[in-house]
CSV table of C-alpha atoms and ligand atoms in Angstrom, one decimal:
chain,number,residue,atom,x,y,z
A,1,MET,CA,29.1,18.9,20.7
A,2,THR,CA,26.7,16.0,20.4
A,3,GLN,CA,27.4,12.3,21.1
A,4,PHE,CA,25.5,10.7,18.1
A,5,ASP,CA,24.6,7.0,17.9
A,6,LEU,CA,24.7,7.1,14.1
A,7,ILE,CA,25.7,9.6,11.4
A,8,ILE,CA,24.8,9.2,7.8
A,9,GLN,CA,27.5,11.2,6.0
A,10,GLY,CA,27.8,12.8,2.6
A,11,GLY,CA,24.5,11.7,1.0
A,12,THR,CA,22.0,13.7,-0.9
A,13,ILE,CA,18.9,14.1,1.2
A,14,ALA,CA,15.4,14.5,-0.4
A,15,THR,CA,12.2,15.4,1.4
A,16,ALA,CA,8.8,16.0,-0.2
A,17,SER,CA,9.9,19.6,-0.8
A,18,ASP,CA,13.7,19.8,-0.9
A,19,ILE,CA,16.9,18.2,-2.1
A,20,PHE,CA,20.2,19.1,-0.4
A,21,LYS,CA,23.5,17.6,0.6
A,22,ALA,CA,24.0,17.1,4.3
A,23,ASP,CA,24.8,14.7,7.1
A,24,VAL,CA,22.1,13.2,9.3
A,25,GLY,CA,22.8,12.8,13.1
A,26,ILE,CA,20.8,10.3,15.0
A,27,VAL,CA,20.4,9.8,18.7
A,28,GLY,CA,18.0,7.4,20.5
A,29,GLY,CA,16.2,6.4,17.3
A,30,ARG,CA,15.4,10.0,16.2
A,31,ILE,CA,17.0,12.5,13.9
A,32,VAL,CA,18.5,15.2,16.1
A,33,GLN,CA,20.7,17.1,13.6
A,34,ILE,CA,20.9,17.7,9.9
A,35,GLY,CA,24.0,19.7,8.8
A,36,GLU,CA,27.5,19.9,7.4
A,37,ASN,CA,30.5,18.2,8.8
A,38,LEU,CA,28.7,16.3,11.6
A,39,VAL,CA,31.5,13.7,11.9
A,40,GLU,CA,34.2,16.4,12.4
A,41,ASN,CA,32.1,18.2,14.9
A,42,ALA,CA,30.7,15.2,16.8
A,43,GLN,CA,31.8,14.3,20.3
A,44,ALA,CA,34.3,11.5,20.2
A,45,GLY,CA,32.8,8.2,21.2
A,46,ASP,CA,31.1,5.1,20.0
A,47,VAL,CA,29.4,6.5,16.9
A,48,GLN,CA,28.5,4.4,13.8
A,49,ILE,CA,29.1,6.2,10.5
A,50,ILE,CA,27.5,5.3,7.2
A,51,ASP,CA,29.1,6.8,4.1
A,52,ALA,CA,26.2,7.7,1.8
A,53,SER,CA,28.2,9.6,-0.8
A,54,GLY,CA,26.8,9.1,-4.3
A,55,ARG,CA,23.6,7.8,-2.8
A,56,TYR,CA,20.2,9.4,-1.9
A,57,VAL,CA,19.1,9.6,1.7
A,58,LEU,CA,15.3,9.4,1.7
A,59,PRO,CA,12.5,8.8,4.3
A,60,GLY,CA,11.8,5.1,4.6
A,61,GLY,CA,8.9,4.1,2.4
A,62,ILE,CA,5.5,3.8,4.0
A,63,ASP,CA,3.2,1.4,2.2
A,64,SER,CA,-0.3,2.2,3.4
A,65,HIS,CA,-2.1,-0.5,1.5
A,66,VAL,CA,-0.9,-4.0,2.3
A,67,HIS,CA,-2.8,-7.2,3.0
A,68,ILE,CA,-1.1,-9.7,5.3
A,69,SER,CA,-2.5,-12.8,7.1
A,70,GLN,CA,-6.0,-11.6,6.2
A,71,PRO,CA,-8.7,-14.3,6.2
A,72,SER,CA,-9.5,-14.9,2.5
A,73,GLY,CA,-12.3,-17.5,2.3
A,74,GLU,CA,-12.5,-21.2,2.9
A,75,GLY,CA,-9.4,-23.1,1.9
A,76,ILE,CA,-7.5,-20.0,0.8
A,77,VAL,CA,-4.4,-18.7,2.7
A,78,MET,CA,-2.4,-15.6,2.1
A,79,ALA,CA,1.2,-16.1,1.2
A,80,ASP,CA,2.6,-13.6,3.7
A,81,ASP,CA,2.4,-13.4,7.5
A,82,PHE,CA,3.9,-10.4,9.4
A,83,GLU,CA,7.4,-11.9,9.3
A,84,SER,CA,7.7,-12.5,5.6
A,85,GLY,CA,5.6,-9.5,4.6
A,86,THR,CA,7.5,-7.0,6.6
A,87,ARG,CA,10.9,-8.6,5.7
A,88,SER,CA,9.9,-8.2,2.0
A,89,ALA,CA,8.8,-4.6,2.6
A,90,LEU,CA,12.1,-3.8,4.3
A,91,PHE,CA,14.1,-5.1,1.3
A,92,GLY,CA,12.0,-2.8,-0.9
A,93,GLY,CA,13.0,0.3,1.1
A,94,ASN,CA,10.0,0.5,3.5
A,95,THR,CA,10.2,1.1,7.2
A,96,MET,CA,6.4,1.0,7.8
A,97,ILE,CA,3.5,-0.8,6.3
A,98,MET,CA,-0.2,-0.6,7.0
A,99,PRO,CA,-2.1,-3.9,6.7
A,100,PHE,CA,-5.8,-4.4,7.2
A,101,CYS,CA,-7.5,-6.0,10.2
A,102,LEU,CA,-10.7,-7.6,9.0
A,103,GLN,CA,-13.9,-7.6,11.1
A,104,GLU,CA,-15.4,-11.0,10.7
A,105,LYS,CA,-19.2,-11.1,10.1
A,106,ASN,CA,-21.1,-10.9,13.3
A,107,GLY,CA,-17.8,-10.4,15.1
A,108,PRO,CA,-16.6,-7.6,17.3
A,109,MET,CA,-13.8,-5.5,15.8
A,110,ARG,CA,-11.9,-5.5,19.1
A,111,ALA,CA,-11.6,-9.3,19.0
A,112,ALA,CA,-10.3,-9.3,15.4
A,113,LEU,CA,-7.9,-6.5,16.4
A,114,ASN,CA,-6.5,-8.4,19.4
A,115,ALA,CA,-6.0,-11.5,17.3
A,116,TYR,CA,-4.3,-9.4,14.6
A,117,HIS,CA,-2.0,-7.8,17.2
A,118,GLU,CA,-1.0,-11.2,18.4
A,119,LEU,CA,0.0,-12.2,14.9
A,120,ALA,CA,2.2,-9.1,14.5
A,121,GLU,CA,3.7,-9.0,18.0
A,122,GLY,CA,7.4,-9.8,17.9
A,123,ASN,CA,7.4,-10.8,14.2
A,124,CYS,CA,7.9,-7.5,12.3
A,125,TYR,CA,10.9,-6.2,10.5
A,126,THR,CA,9.3,-2.8,9.9
A,127,ASP,CA,6.9,-0.7,12.0
A,128,VAL,CA,3.2,-1.4,11.3
A,129,SER,CA,0.0,0.4,11.9
A,130,PHE,CA,-3.5,-1.1,11.1
A,131,HIS,CA,-6.5,-0.1,9.1
A,132,LEU,CA,-9.9,-1.6,10.0
A,133,ILE,CA,-12.0,-3.3,7.4
A,134,VAL,CA,-15.7,-2.7,8.2
A,135,SER,CA,-17.6,-5.7,6.9
A,136,ASP,CA,-20.6,-5.7,9.3
A,137,PRO,CA,-21.6,-2.2,10.3
A,138,THR,CA,-23.9,-3.1,13.2
A,139,ASP,CA,-25.3,-0.4,15.5
A,140,THR,CA,-22.9,-1.4,18.2
A,141,LEU,CA,-19.9,-1.2,15.8
A,142,LEU,CA,-20.9,2.2,14.5
A,143,SER,CA,-22.0,3.9,17.7
A,144,GLN,CA,-19.6,2.4,20.2
A,145,GLU,CA,-16.7,0.3,18.9
A,146,LEU,CA,-15.5,2.5,16.0
A,147,PRO,CA,-15.5,5.8,18.0
A,148,ALA,CA,-13.6,4.1,20.8
A,149,LEU,CA,-11.1,2.5,18.4
A,150,ALA,CA,-10.6,5.8,16.5
A,151,ALA,CA,-9.8,7.4,19.9
A,152,ASP,CA,-7.3,4.6,20.6
A,153,GLY,CA,-5.4,5.2,17.4
A,154,TYR,CA,-7.1,3.0,14.9
A,155,ALA,CA,-8.2,5.9,12.8
A,156,SER,CA,-8.7,4.6,9.3
A,157,PHE,CA,-11.5,2.3,8.0
A,158,LYS,CA,-11.7,0.5,4.7
A,159,VAL,CA,-15.1,-0.2,3.1
A,160,PHE,CA,-15.7,-2.3,0.0
A,161,MET,CA,-18.4,-1.7,-2.7
A,162,THR,CA,-17.7,-5.1,-4.1
A,163,TYR,CA,-16.9,-8.7,-3.0
A,164,GLU,CA,-19.5,-11.0,-1.7
A,165,GLY,CA,-19.5,-11.0,2.1
A,166,LEU,CA,-17.5,-7.7,2.3
A,167,ARG,CA,-19.4,-5.2,0.3
A,168,LEU,CA,-21.5,-2.5,2.1
A,169,ASN,CA,-24.6,-1.0,0.6
A,170,ASP,CA,-24.9,2.8,0.2
A,171,ALA,CA,-26.8,3.2,3.5
A,172,GLU,CA,-24.1,1.3,5.4
A,173,ILE,CA,-21.3,3.4,3.7
A,174,LEU,CA,-23.1,6.6,4.6
A,175,LYS,CA,-23.3,5.5,8.2
A,176,THR,CA,-19.6,4.6,8.3
A,177,LEU,CA,-18.7,7.9,6.7
A,178,ASP,CA,-20.7,9.6,9.3
A,179,VAL,CA,-18.7,7.9,12.1
A,180,ALA,CA,-15.6,9.1,10.3
A,181,ARG,CA,-16.9,12.6,10.3
A,182,SER,CA,-17.6,12.7,14.0
A,183,THR,CA,-14.4,10.8,15.1
A,184,GLY,CA,-11.9,12.3,12.6
A,185,ALA,CA,-11.2,8.8,11.2
A,186,THR,CA,-10.4,8.4,7.5
A,187,VAL,CA,-12.4,6.1,5.2
A,188,MET,CA,-10.7,4.3,2.3
A,189,VAL,CA,-13.1,3.0,-0.4
A,190,HIS,CA,-12.8,0.2,-2.8
A,191,CYS,CA,-14.9,1.4,-5.7
A,192,GLU,CA,-16.5,-1.2,-8.0
A,193,ASN,CA,-20.2,-1.8,-8.6
A,194,GLU,CA,-21.0,-5.3,-7.3
A,195,GLU,CA,-24.4,-5.6,-9.0
A,196,ALA,CA,-22.9,-4.8,-12.4
A,197,ILE,CA,-20.0,-7.3,-11.8
A,198,ARG,CA,-22.5,-10.1,-10.9
A,199,PHE,CA,-24.5,-9.4,-14.0
A,200,LEU,CA,-21.4,-9.6,-16.2
A,201,ILE,CA,-20.1,-12.7,-14.4
A,202,ALA,CA,-23.4,-14.6,-15.0
A,203,ARG,CA,-23.2,-13.6,-18.7
A,204,HIS,CA,-19.7,-14.9,-19.1
A,205,GLU,CA,-20.3,-18.1,-17.2
A,206,VAL,CA,-23.4,-18.9,-19.4
A,207,ALA,CA,-21.2,-18.4,-22.4
A,208,GLY,CA,-18.6,-20.8,-20.9
A,209,ASP,CA,-16.1,-18.0,-20.8
A,210,VAL,CA,-14.5,-18.9,-17.4
A,211,ALA,CA,-10.7,-18.4,-17.9
A,212,PRO,CA,-8.8,-15.8,-15.9
A,213,ARG,CA,-9.1,-13.2,-18.7
A,214,ALA,CA,-12.8,-12.9,-18.0
A,215,HIS,CA,-11.9,-11.4,-14.6
A,216,ALA,CA,-10.9,-8.2,-16.4
A,217,SER,CA,-13.9,-8.3,-18.8
A,218,THR,CA,-16.4,-8.5,-15.9
A,219,ARG,CA,-14.9,-5.6,-14.1
A,220,PRO,CA,-14.6,-3.0,-16.8
A,221,VAL,CA,-13.8,0.7,-16.4
A,222,ALA,CA,-17.5,1.7,-16.2
A,223,VAL,CA,-17.9,-0.5,-13.1
A,224,GLU,CA,-15.1,1.4,-11.3
A,225,ARG,CA,-16.1,4.8,-12.7
A,226,GLU,CA,-19.7,4.6,-11.5
A,227,ALA,CA,-18.7,3.4,-8.0
A,228,THR,CA,-16.0,6.1,-7.7
A,229,HIS,CA,-18.6,8.7,-8.6
A,230,ARG,CA,-21.0,7.2,-6.0
A,231,ALA,CA,-18.5,7.0,-3.2
A,232,LEU,CA,-17.5,10.6,-3.8
A,233,THR,CA,-21.1,11.7,-3.8
A,234,LEU,CA,-21.7,9.9,-0.5
A,235,ALA,CA,-18.7,11.6,1.0
A,236,GLU,CA,-20.0,14.9,-0.4
A,237,ILE,CA,-23.4,14.3,1.3
A,238,VAL,CA,-21.9,13.4,4.6
A,239,ASP,CA,-19.3,16.2,4.2
A,240,VAL,CA,-16.2,14.2,5.1
A,241,PRO,CA,-12.8,13.6,3.4
A,242,ILE,CA,-12.4,10.3,1.7
A,243,VAL,CA,-9.6,8.1,0.2
A,244,ILE,CA,-10.2,6.4,-3.2
A,245,VAL,CA,-7.9,3.5,-3.2
A,246,HIS,CA,-6.3,1.6,-6.1
A,247,VAL,CA,-7.5,3.8,-9.0
A,248,SER,CA,-6.8,2.1,-12.3
A,249,ASN,CA,-7.8,4.4,-15.1
A,250,GLY,CA,-8.4,7.9,-16.4
A,251,GLU,CA,-12.2,7.9,-16.1
A,252,ALA,CA,-12.1,7.2,-12.4
A,253,MET,CA,-9.4,9.9,-12.2
A,254,ASP,CA,-11.8,12.3,-13.9
A,255,GLU,CA,-14.3,11.7,-11.2
A,256,ILE,CA,-11.7,12.6,-8.5
A,257,ALA,CA,-10.8,15.8,-10.4
A,258,ARG,CA,-14.5,16.7,-10.7
A,259,ALA,CA,-15.1,16.0,-7.0
A,260,ARG,CA,-12.2,18.2,-6.0
A,261,ALA,CA,-13.6,21.0,-8.2
A,262,ARG,CA,-16.8,20.7,-6.2
A,263,GLY,CA,-14.8,21.2,-3.0
A,264,ILE,CA,-14.7,17.6,-1.8
A,265,LYS,CA,-11.5,16.6,0.0
A,266,VAL,CA,-10.4,13.4,-1.7
A,267,VAL,CA,-7.1,11.6,-1.5
A,268,GLY,CA,-6.3,9.5,-4.6
A,269,GLU,CA,-4.2,6.3,-4.6
A,270,THR,CA,-2.8,4.3,-7.5
A,271,CYS,CA,-0.5,1.2,-7.5
A,272,PRO,CA,2.3,-0.4,-9.6
A,273,GLN,CA,-0.1,-2.8,-11.4
A,274,TYR,CA,-1.8,0.1,-13.1
A,275,LEU,CA,1.5,1.4,-14.5
A,276,MET,CA,3.1,-1.9,-15.5
A,277,LEU,CA,0.5,-4.5,-16.3
A,278,THR,CA,-2.5,-4.7,-18.7
A,279,ALA,CA,-5.5,-7.0,-19.0
A,280,ASP,CA,-3.6,-9.0,-21.7
A,281,ASP,CA,-1.4,-10.3,-18.8
A,282,LEU,CA,-4.5,-12.3,-17.7
A,283,ASP,CA,-4.4,-14.2,-21.0
A,284,GLY,CA,-1.6,-16.6,-19.8
A,285,MET,CA,-1.5,-20.2,-20.8
A,286,ASP,CA,-2.6,-23.0,-18.4
A,287,TRP,CA,-4.3,-20.6,-16.0
A,288,GLU,CA,-1.1,-18.5,-15.6
A,289,GLY,CA,-3.3,-15.4,-16.1
A,290,ALA,CA,-4.5,-16.1,-12.5
A,291,LYS,CA,-1.2,-14.6,-11.4
A,292,PHE,CA,-2.4,-11.2,-12.4
A,293,VAL,CA,-6.0,-11.4,-11.1
A,294,CYS,CA,-6.6,-8.4,-8.9
A,295,SER,CA,-9.4,-5.8,-8.5
A,296,PRO,CA,-9.7,-3.4,-10.1
A,297,PRO,CA,-8.0,-5.3,-12.9
A,298,PRO,CA,-5.1,-3.9,-14.9
A,299,ARG,CA,-6.4,-2.1,-18.0
A,300,ASP,CA,-4.6,-1.1,-21.2
A,301,LYS,CA,-1.6,1.0,-22.3
A,302,ALA,CA,-3.7,4.1,-22.6
A,303,ALA,CA,-4.9,3.7,-19.0
A,304,GLN,CA,-1.3,3.2,-17.9
A,305,GLU,CA,-0.4,6.6,-19.5
A,306,GLU,CA,-3.4,8.2,-17.7
A,307,CYS,CA,-2.2,6.8,-14.4
A,308,TRP,CA,1.3,8.2,-15.0
A,309,ARG,CA,-0.3,11.5,-15.8
A,310,GLY,CA,-2.0,11.4,-12.4
A,311,ILE,CA,1.3,10.6,-10.7
A,312,GLU,CA,3.1,13.5,-12.5
A,313,THR,CA,0.4,16.1,-12.1
A,314,GLY,CA,-0.5,15.5,-8.4
A,315,LEU,CA,-3.9,14.0,-9.0
A,316,PHE,CA,-2.6,11.0,-7.0
A,317,ASP,CA,-1.4,11.6,-3.5
A,318,LEU,CA,-0.5,8.0,-2.7
A,319,PHE,CA,1.4,5.2,-4.5
A,320,SER,CA,0.8,1.9,-2.6
A,321,SER,CA,1.4,-1.7,-3.5
A,322,ASP,CA,-2.0,-3.2,-2.6
A,323,HIS,CA,0.2,-6.2,-1.8
A,324,CYS,CA,-2.2,-9.1,-1.5
A,325,PRO,CA,-0.1,-12.2,-2.0
A,326,PHE,CA,-1.4,-15.7,-2.9
A,327,ARG,CA,0.9,-18.4,-4.1
A,328,TYR,CA,0.3,-19.4,-7.7
A,329,ASP,CA,1.1,-23.1,-7.8
A,330,ASP,CA,-0.9,-23.9,-4.7
A,331,GLU,CA,-4.4,-25.1,-4.1
A,332,ARG,CA,-4.7,-22.7,-1.2
A,333,GLY,CA,-3.8,-19.9,-3.6
A,334,LYS,CA,-4.4,-19.0,-7.2
A,335,ARG,CA,-4.9,-22.6,-8.3
A,336,THR,CA,-7.7,-23.3,-5.8
A,337,PRO,CA,-9.8,-26.2,-7.2
A,338,LYS,CA,-12.9,-23.9,-7.5
A,339,GLY,CA,-10.8,-21.2,-9.1
A,340,LEU,CA,-9.8,-23.7,-11.8
A,341,GLU,CA,-13.5,-24.1,-12.7
A,342,SER,CA,-14.2,-20.4,-13.0
A,343,PHE,CA,-12.2,-17.1,-12.8
A,344,ARG,CA,-14.7,-15.8,-10.2
A,345,HIS,CA,-13.2,-18.1,-7.5
A,346,ILE,CA,-9.6,-17.1,-8.1
A,347,PRO,CA,-8.4,-15.2,-5.0
A,348,ASN,CA,-8.0,-11.5,-5.9
A,349,GLY,CA,-4.7,-9.8,-5.3
A,350,ILE,CA,-1.1,-9.8,-6.3
A,351,PRO,CA,2.2,-9.5,-4.5
A,352,GLY,CA,4.3,-6.3,-4.8
A,353,VAL,CA,5.4,-4.8,-1.5
A,354,GLU,CA,9.1,-5.2,-2.3
A,355,THR,CA,8.9,-4.0,-5.9
A,356,ARG,CA,6.6,-0.9,-5.4
A,357,LEU,CA,9.4,1.6,-4.7
A,358,PRO,CA,12.1,0.3,-7.1
A,359,ILE,CA,9.5,0.4,-9.9
A,360,LEU,CA,8.5,4.0,-9.1
A,361,PHE,CA,12.1,5.0,-8.7
A,362,SER,CA,13.3,3.4,-11.9
A,363,GLU,CA,10.3,4.2,-14.1
A,364,GLY,CA,9.5,7.5,-12.5
A,365,VAL,CA,12.6,9.2,-11.2
A,366,MET,CA,15.3,7.6,-13.4
A,367,LYS,CA,13.2,8.1,-16.6
A,368,GLY,CA,12.5,11.7,-15.7
A,369,ARG,CA,8.8,11.5,-15.2
A,370,ILE,CA,8.9,12.7,-11.6
A,371,ASP,CA,11.6,14.4,-9.4
A,372,LEU,CA,12.9,13.1,-6.1
A,373,PRO,CA,10.6,15.2,-3.9
A,374,ARG,CA,7.5,13.9,-5.7
A,375,PHE,CA,8.9,10.3,-5.2
A,376,VAL,CA,9.2,11.0,-1.5
A,377,ALA,CA,5.7,12.5,-1.3
A,378,LEU,CA,4.2,9.5,-3.1
A,379,SER,CA,6.2,6.9,-1.3
A,380,ALA,CA,6.2,8.1,2.3
A,381,THR,CA,5.2,11.6,3.3
A,382,ASN,CA,1.7,11.7,2.0
A,383,HIS,CA,1.0,8.3,3.5
A,384,ALA,CA,2.1,9.6,6.9
A,385,LYS,CA,0.0,12.7,6.5
A,386,THR,CA,-3.1,10.9,5.3
A,387,TYR,CA,-3.1,8.4,8.1
A,388,GLY,CA,-2.1,10.5,11.1
A,389,LEU,CA,1.5,9.4,11.4
A,390,TYR,CA,3.2,12.7,10.4
A,391,PRO,CA,5.6,14.3,11.4
A,392,GLU,CA,7.1,11.4,13.4
A,393,LYS,CA,7.0,9.3,10.2
A,394,GLY,CA,7.4,10.1,6.5
A,395,THR,CA,10.1,12.8,6.5
A,396,ILE,CA,13.7,13.6,7.3
A,397,ALA,CA,13.5,16.4,9.9
A,398,ILE,CA,14.7,17.2,13.4
A,399,GLY,CA,12.6,15.1,15.8
A,400,ALA,CA,11.3,12.6,13.3
A,401,ASP,CA,11.9,8.9,13.7
A,402,ALA,CA,15.2,7.9,12.0
A,403,ASP,CA,13.4,5.8,9.4
A,404,ILE,CA,15.6,6.1,6.4
A,405,ALA,CA,16.3,4.3,3.1
A,406,ILE,CA,19.6,5.0,1.3
A,407,TRP,CA,19.1,4.5,-2.4
A,408,ASP,CA,21.9,3.7,-4.9
A,409,PRO,CA,20.9,5.1,-8.3
A,410,SER,CA,23.7,3.2,-10.0
A,411,VAL,CA,22.4,-0.3,-9.1
A,412,THR,CA,20.8,-2.1,-12.0
A,413,ARG,CA,18.7,-5.2,-11.4
A,414,THR,CA,16.2,-7.4,-13.1
A,415,ILE,CA,13.2,-8.3,-11.0
A,416,ARG,CA,13.3,-12.1,-10.3
A,417,HIS,CA,11.1,-13.6,-7.7
A,418,ALA,CA,14.0,-15.8,-6.6
A,419,ASP,CA,15.7,-12.6,-5.3
A,420,LEU,CA,12.6,-11.3,-3.4
A,421,HIS,CA,11.7,-12.0,0.2
A,422,ASP,CA,7.9,-12.5,0.2
A,423,GLY,CA,6.0,-15.7,0.7
A,424,ALA,CA,4.6,-16.0,-2.8
A,425,ASP,CA,6.1,-18.1,-5.5
A,426,TYR,CA,6.0,-15.6,-8.3
A,427,SER,CA,6.3,-11.8,-9.0
A,428,PRO,CA,3.9,-10.2,-11.5
A,429,TYR,CA,6.9,-8.0,-12.5
A,430,GLU,CA,9.3,-10.8,-13.3
A,431,GLY,CA,11.9,-9.7,-15.9
A,432,ILE,CA,11.4,-6.0,-15.5
A,433,GLU,CA,14.8,-4.1,-15.6
A,434,ILE,CA,15.2,-1.7,-12.7
A,435,THR,CA,17.7,1.1,-12.2
A,436,GLY,CA,18.2,2.2,-8.5
A,437,TRP,CA,17.6,0.1,-5.4
A,438,PRO,CA,17.6,0.9,-1.6
A,439,THR,CA,20.8,-0.7,-0.4
A,440,THR,CA,20.7,0.4,3.2
A,441,VAL,CA,17.6,0.7,5.3
A,442,ILE,CA,17.4,2.1,8.8
A,443,LEU,CA,14.5,1.7,11.2
A,444,GLY,CA,14.3,4.0,14.3
A,445,GLY,CA,18.1,4.5,14.1
A,446,ARG,CA,18.8,0.8,13.8
A,447,VAL,CA,20.5,-0.4,10.6
A,448,MET,CA,18.2,-3.2,9.3
A,449,ILE,CA,19.7,-3.7,5.8
A,450,SER,CA,23.4,-2.9,5.2
A,451,ASP,CA,24.6,-2.9,1.6
A,452,GLY,CA,21.8,-5.2,0.6
A,453,LYS,CA,22.2,-7.7,3.5
A,454,LEU,CA,19.7,-8.2,6.3
A,455,VAL,CA,21.3,-7.3,9.6
A,456,GLY,CA,18.2,-6.4,11.6
A,457,LYS,CA,16.0,-9.0,13.2
A,458,LYS,CA,12.4,-10.0,13.5
A,459,GLY,CA,10.8,-8.0,16.3
A,460,ASP,CA,12.8,-4.8,15.6
A,461,GLY,CA,9.6,-3.4,14.0
A,462,ALA,CA,6.8,-2.3,16.3
A,463,TYR,CA,3.1,-1.3,16.2
A,464,ARG,CA,2.5,2.4,15.9
A,465,SER,CA,-0.8,4.0,16.5
A,466,ALA,CA,-2.2,6.8,14.4
A,467,ARG,CA,-4.0,10.0,15.1
A,468,ALA,CA,-7.4,10.9,13.9
A,469,ARG,CA,-7.9,14.0,11.8
A,470,GLY,CA,-7.8,17.2,13.8
A,471,ALA,CA,-5.9,15.5,16.7
A,472,LYS,CA,-2.8,17.5,17.8
A,473,SER,CA,0.6,16.0,16.7
A,474,VAL,CA,2.8,17.9,19.1
B,1,LIG,O1,-7.4,-7.6,-5.8
B,1,LIG,C1,-7.2,-7.0,-4.8
B,1,LIG,N1,-6.9,-5.7,-4.9
B,1,LIG,N2,-7.1,-7.6,-3.6
B,1,LIG,C2,-6.9,-7.0,-2.4
B,1,LIG,C3,-8.1,-6.6,-1.7
B,1,LIG,C4,-8.5,-5.2,-2.2
B,1,LIG,O2,-9.5,-5.1,-2.9
B,1,LIG,O3,-7.8,-4.3,-1.9
B,2,LIG,ZN1,-9.6,-3.0,-2.5
B,3,LIG,ZN1,-6.2,-3.9,-1.2
């Protein structure tokens, strides 16, 4: 007989492969037993029991694409720090997020990382693990810092093909991919052709077309498709797996499918904005379109359907929020004085860490587009596998961390920013009707949200390091 700390009783468990009714027994923060009648067969003692009947017991969500407290240019401040960002993530059914540590130009990555750890330390409601943004691939960074960091558990790098001050050229991307090949790190690529964007921005500004809608017109599908093709080709040349992040349309998806047919290992990611928003949302009155400015921009209804097809068929492995929150009614956010002069100065990014999974559950599972195992794969398991956190994270199995979200499929809610927990002042998904919400969330065996109420505390979440590809997990 086992003395459990916590038993989740009578729920329907789903993993990325199976659905079954069973109880989950937890000891010391980990799952130690999955079976029938655990309460009856448990050793008497001080055990907490959660009745999950009528609810789904799923791995806690892992959002592997989140921006928090990231330096964003002069006078611009992100709306979330680790406290508000992880609290919001938790309410949306997540037990882990992966934000980005940005290397400052001319700056060592270690220094940026130490500062980023300080921001996170003691402030998190979920576990966190960091990706590294490579903005200045010096010889020292490539030959010494990154290999040492990958060995220390910082095993994923993001590179940008766009954004002044961040974008790398092809030679720099090749060199970064080569470090990933030799260290087993994983490279995430933001695919948009910066030269083409600059050309189109100049054309729009000359014509006086400077409102937020022009953000979408200056970053058309072709800009993303070309860069996606190029990134995949560079990965093919180096012979290393690659992650294509925030894919917004079918033409970029076709590039991924063609690359896979050539034998390239590519992980594809899409996000809620490409299922729920269109470029027309950037048309808002009085600069309100700025609320939807993100890159790549939302496309049209046909592209939304293409992205759904990618979710349904398995072309996409990851569904992430790309949560990158700026307040709207704030001169340090979307209404920055320069941004009011031209769309090209509006900070890129939208909030969504709390609404990511309810949207996928409601629009995907409840509307019959995907089943629960696919939901689990897209929301947790594939993130853990892609970024070296599996099998401790991302599944419900003996020995895994007891990171669990219990979903009530009978809850109906309308998304209202007033009910969310991030630091922004709007949600791009305001007014969307949702069926199903995570009502109880457990992190490492500790109940953090109980029937919709926060019972965990800041600091309960911790930093978790990742493993490079090929490193042993047990
Ligand atoms: O507009 C976006 N997506 N901002 C966040 C930074 C990025 O490109 O991922
Ligand atoms: Zn990006
Ligand atoms: Zn992003």
